[in-house]
mmCIF file of N, CA and C in Angstrom:
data_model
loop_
_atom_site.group_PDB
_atom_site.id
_atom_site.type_symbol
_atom_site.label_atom_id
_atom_site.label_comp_id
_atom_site.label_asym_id
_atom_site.label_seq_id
_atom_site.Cartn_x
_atom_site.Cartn_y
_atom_site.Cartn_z
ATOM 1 N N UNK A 1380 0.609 13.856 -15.066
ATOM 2 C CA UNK A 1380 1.962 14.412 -15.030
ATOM 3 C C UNK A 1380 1.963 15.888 -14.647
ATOM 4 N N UNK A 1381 3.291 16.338 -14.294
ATOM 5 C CA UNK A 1381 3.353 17.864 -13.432
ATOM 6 C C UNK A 1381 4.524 18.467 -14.246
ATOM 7 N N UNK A 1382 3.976 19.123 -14.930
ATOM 8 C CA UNK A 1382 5.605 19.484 -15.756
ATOM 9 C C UNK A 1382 5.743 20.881 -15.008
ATOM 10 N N UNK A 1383 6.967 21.583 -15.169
ATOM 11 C CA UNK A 1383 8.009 22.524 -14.484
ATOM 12 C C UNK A 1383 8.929 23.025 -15.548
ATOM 13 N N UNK A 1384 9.492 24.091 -15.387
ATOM 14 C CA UNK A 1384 10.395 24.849 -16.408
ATOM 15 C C UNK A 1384 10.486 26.195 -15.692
ATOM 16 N N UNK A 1385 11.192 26.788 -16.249
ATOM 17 C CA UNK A 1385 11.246 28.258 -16.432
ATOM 18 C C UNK A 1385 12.918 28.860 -16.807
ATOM 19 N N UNK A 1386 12.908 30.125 -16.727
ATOM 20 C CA UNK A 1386 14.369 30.512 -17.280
ATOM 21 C C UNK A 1386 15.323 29.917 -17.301
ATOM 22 N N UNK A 1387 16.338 29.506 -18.564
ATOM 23 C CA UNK A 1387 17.856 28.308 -18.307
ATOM 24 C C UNK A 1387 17.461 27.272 -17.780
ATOM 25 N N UNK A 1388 15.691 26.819 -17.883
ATOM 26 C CA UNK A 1388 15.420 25.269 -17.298
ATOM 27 C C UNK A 1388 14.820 24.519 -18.009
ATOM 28 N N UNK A 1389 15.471 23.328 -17.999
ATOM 29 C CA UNK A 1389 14.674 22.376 -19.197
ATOM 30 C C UNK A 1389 13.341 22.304 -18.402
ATOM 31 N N UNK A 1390 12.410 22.147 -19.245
ATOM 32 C CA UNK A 1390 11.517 21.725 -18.998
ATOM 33 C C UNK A 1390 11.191 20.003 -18.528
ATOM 34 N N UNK A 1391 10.811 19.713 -17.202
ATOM 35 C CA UNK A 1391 10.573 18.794 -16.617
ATOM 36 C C UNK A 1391 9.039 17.874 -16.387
ATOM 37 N N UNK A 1392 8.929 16.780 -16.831
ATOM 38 C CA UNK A 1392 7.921 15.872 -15.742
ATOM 39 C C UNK A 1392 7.632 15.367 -15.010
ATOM 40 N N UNK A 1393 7.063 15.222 -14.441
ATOM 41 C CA UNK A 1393 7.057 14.614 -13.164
ATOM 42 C C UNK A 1393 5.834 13.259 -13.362
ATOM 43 N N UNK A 1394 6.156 11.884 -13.139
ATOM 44 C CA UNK A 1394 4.855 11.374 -13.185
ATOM 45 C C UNK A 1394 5.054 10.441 -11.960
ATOM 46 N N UNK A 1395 3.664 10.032 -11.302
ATOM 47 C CA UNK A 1395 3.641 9.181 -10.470
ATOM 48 C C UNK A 1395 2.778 8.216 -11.055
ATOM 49 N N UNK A 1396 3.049 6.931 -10.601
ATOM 50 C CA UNK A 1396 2.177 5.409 -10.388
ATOM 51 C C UNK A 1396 1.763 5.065 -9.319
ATOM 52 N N UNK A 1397 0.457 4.876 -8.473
ATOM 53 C CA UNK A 1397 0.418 4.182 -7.157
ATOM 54 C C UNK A 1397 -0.627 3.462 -7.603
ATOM 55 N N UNK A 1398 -0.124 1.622 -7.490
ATOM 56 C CA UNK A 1398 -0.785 0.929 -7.269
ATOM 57 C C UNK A 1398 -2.571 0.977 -6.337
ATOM 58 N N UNK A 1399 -3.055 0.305 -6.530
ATOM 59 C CA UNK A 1399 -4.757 0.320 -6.001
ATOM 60 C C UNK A 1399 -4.576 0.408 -4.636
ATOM 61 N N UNK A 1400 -2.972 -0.432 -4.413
ATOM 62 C CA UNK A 1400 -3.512 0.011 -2.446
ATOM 63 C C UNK A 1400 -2.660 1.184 -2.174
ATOM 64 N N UNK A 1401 -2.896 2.333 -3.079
ATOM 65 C CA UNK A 1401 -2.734 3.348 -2.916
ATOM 66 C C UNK A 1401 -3.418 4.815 -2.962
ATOM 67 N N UNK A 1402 -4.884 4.379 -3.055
ATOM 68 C CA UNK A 1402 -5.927 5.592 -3.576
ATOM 69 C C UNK A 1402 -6.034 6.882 -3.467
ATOM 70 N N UNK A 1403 -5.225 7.254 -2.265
ATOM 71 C CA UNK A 1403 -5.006 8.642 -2.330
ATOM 72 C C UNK A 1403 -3.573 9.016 -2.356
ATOM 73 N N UNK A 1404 -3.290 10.784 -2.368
ATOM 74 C CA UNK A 1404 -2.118 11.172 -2.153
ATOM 75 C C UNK A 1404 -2.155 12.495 -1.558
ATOM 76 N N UNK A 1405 -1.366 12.934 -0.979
ATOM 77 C CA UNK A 1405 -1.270 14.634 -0.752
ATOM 78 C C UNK A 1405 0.086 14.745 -1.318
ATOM 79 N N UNK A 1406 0.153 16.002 -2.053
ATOM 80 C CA UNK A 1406 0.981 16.991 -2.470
ATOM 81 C C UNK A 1406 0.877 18.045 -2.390
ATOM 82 N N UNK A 1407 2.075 17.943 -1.474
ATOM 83 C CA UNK A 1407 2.813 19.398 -1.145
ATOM 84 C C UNK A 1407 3.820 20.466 -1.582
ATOM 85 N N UNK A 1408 3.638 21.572 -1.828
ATOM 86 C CA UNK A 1408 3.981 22.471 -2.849
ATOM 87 C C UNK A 1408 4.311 23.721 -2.140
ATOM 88 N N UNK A 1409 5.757 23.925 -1.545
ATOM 89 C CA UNK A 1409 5.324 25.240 -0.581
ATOM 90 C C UNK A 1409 5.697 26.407 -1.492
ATOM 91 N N UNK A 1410 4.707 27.330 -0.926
ATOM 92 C CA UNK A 1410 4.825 28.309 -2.162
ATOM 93 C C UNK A 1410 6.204 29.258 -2.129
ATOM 94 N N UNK A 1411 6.717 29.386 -3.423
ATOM 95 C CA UNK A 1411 8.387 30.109 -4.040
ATOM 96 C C UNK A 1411 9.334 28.992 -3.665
ATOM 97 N N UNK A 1412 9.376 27.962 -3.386
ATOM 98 C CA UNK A 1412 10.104 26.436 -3.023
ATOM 99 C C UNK A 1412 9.992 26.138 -4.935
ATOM 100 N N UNK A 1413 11.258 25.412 -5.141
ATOM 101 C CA UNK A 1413 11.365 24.530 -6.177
ATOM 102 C C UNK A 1413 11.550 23.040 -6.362
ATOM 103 N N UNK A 1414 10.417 22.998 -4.925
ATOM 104 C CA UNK A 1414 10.065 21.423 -4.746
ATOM 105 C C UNK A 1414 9.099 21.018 -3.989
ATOM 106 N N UNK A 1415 8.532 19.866 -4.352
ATOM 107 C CA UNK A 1415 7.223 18.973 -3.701
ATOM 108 C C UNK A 1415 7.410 18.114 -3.374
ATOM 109 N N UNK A 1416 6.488 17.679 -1.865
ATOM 110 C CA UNK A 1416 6.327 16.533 -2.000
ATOM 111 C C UNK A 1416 5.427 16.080 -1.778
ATOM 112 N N UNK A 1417 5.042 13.998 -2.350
ATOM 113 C CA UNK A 1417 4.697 13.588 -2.561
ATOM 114 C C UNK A 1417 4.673 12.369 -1.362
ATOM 115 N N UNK A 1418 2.908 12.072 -0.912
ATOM 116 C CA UNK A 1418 2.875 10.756 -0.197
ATOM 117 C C UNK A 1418 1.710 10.235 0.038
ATOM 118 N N UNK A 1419 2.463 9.252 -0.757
ATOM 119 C CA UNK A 1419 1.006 7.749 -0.773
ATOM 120 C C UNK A 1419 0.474 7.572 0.687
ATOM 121 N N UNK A 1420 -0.818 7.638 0.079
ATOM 122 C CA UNK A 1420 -1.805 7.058 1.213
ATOM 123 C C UNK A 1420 -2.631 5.921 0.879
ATOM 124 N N UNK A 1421 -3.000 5.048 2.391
ATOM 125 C CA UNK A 1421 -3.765 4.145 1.619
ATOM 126 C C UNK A 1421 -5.000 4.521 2.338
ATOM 127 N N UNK A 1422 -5.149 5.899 2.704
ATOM 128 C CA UNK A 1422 -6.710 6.363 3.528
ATOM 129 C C UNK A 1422 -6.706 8.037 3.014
ATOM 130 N N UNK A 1423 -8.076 8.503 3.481
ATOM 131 C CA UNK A 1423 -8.438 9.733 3.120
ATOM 132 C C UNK A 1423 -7.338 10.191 4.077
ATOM 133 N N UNK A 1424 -7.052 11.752 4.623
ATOM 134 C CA UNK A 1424 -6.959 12.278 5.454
ATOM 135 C C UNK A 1424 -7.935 11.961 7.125
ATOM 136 N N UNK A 1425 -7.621 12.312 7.929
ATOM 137 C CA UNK A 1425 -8.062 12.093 9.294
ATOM 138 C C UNK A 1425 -8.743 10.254 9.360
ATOM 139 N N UNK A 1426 -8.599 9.531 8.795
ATOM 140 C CA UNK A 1426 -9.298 7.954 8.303
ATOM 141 C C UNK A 1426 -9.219 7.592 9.882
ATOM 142 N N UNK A 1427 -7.957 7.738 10.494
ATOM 143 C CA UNK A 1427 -7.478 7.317 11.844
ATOM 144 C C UNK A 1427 -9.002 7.925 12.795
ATOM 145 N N UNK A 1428 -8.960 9.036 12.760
ATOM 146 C CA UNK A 1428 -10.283 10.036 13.635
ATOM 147 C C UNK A 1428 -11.316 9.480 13.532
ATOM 148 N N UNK A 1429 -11.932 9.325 11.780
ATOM 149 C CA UNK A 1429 -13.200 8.923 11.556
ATOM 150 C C UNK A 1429 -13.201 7.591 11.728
ATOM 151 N N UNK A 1430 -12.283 6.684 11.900
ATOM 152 C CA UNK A 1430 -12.334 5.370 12.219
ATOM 153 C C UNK A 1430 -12.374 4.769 10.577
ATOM 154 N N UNK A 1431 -12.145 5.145 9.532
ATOM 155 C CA UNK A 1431 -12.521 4.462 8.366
ATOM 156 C C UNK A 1431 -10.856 4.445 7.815
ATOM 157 N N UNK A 1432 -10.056 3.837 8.551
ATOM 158 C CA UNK A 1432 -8.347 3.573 8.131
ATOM 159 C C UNK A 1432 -8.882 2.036 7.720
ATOM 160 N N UNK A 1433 -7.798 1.297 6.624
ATOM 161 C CA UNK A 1433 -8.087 0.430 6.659
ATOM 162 C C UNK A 1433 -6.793 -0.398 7.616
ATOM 163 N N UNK A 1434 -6.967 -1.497 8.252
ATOM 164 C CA UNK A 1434 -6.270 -2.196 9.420
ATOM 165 C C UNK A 1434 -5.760 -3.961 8.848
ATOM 166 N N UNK A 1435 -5.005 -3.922 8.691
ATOM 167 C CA UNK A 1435 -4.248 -5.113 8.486
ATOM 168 C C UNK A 1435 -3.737 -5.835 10.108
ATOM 169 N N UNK A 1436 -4.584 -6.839 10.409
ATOM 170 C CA UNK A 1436 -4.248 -7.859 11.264
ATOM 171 C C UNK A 1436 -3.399 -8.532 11.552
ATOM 172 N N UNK A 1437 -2.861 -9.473 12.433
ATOM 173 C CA UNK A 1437 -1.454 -10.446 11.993
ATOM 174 C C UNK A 1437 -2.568 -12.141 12.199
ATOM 175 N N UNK A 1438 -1.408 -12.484 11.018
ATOM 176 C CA UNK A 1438 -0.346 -12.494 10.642
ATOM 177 C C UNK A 1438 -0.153 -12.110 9.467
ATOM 178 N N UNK A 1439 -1.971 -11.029 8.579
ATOM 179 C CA UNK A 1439 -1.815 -10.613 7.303
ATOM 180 C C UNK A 1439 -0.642 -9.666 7.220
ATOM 181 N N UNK A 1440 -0.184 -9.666 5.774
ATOM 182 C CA UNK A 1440 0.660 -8.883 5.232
ATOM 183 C C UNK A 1440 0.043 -7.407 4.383
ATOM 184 N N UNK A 1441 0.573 -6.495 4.413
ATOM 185 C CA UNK A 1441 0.164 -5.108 3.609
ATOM 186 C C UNK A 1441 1.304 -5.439 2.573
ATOM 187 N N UNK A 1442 1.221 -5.136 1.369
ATOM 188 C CA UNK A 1442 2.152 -4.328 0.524
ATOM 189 C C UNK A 1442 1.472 -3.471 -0.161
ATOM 190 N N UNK A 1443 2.059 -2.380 -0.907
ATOM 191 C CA UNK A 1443 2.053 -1.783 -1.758
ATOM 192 C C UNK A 1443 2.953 -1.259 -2.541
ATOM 193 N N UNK A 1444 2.888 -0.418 -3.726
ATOM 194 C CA UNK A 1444 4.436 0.077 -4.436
ATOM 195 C C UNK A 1444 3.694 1.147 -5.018
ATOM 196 N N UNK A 1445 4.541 2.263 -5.394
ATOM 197 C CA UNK A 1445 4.713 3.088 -5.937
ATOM 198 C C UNK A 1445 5.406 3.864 -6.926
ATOM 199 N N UNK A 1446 5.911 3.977 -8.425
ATOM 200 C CA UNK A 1446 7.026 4.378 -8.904
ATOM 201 C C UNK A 1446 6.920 6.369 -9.273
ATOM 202 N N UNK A 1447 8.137 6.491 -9.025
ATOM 203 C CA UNK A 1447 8.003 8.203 -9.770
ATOM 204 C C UNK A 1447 8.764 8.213 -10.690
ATOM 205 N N UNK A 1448 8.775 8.958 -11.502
ATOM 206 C CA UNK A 1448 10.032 9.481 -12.694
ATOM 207 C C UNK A 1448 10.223 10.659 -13.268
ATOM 208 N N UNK A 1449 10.917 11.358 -13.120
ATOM 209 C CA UNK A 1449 11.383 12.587 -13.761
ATOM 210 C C UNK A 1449 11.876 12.560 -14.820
ATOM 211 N N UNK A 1450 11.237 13.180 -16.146
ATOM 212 C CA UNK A 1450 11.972 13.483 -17.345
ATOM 213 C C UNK A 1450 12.538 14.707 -18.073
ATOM 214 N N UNK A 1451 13.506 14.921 -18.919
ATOM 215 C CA UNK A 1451 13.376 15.902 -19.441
ATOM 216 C C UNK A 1451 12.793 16.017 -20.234
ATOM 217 N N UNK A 1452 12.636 17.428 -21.248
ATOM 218 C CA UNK A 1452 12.179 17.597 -22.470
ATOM 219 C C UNK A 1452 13.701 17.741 -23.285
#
């Protein structure tokens, strides 16, 4: 979890879930912004370059899911 707050702000969480066909993520955070974001991957960075993406054929199917939730305190 990513909690957040500061002056006149509730204090916040942030949590994510990504399923297994989801192993990585990047988050992005630009700096003095009061927001991120967030995105599932189902490869490292550059996977496409190094050739190590994983490739779903036809007529296989991909799924995956992901949930987020924000709470207060």
């Amino acid at each position: 979890p990513l909690c957040a707050g500061g002056p006149g702000r509730a204090e916040r969480t942030l949590t994510c879930q990504f399923d297994p066909s989801y192993p990585f993520a990047t988050l992005f955070v630009p700096p003095g912004r009061d927001y991120a974001a967030i995105e599932p991957m189902t490869a490292e960075i550059d996977a496409l370059g190094r050739g190590t993406a994983p490739l779903v054929r036809p007529p296989s199917r991909f799924q995956a899911a992901f949930n987020i939730a924000i709470t207060t305190a």
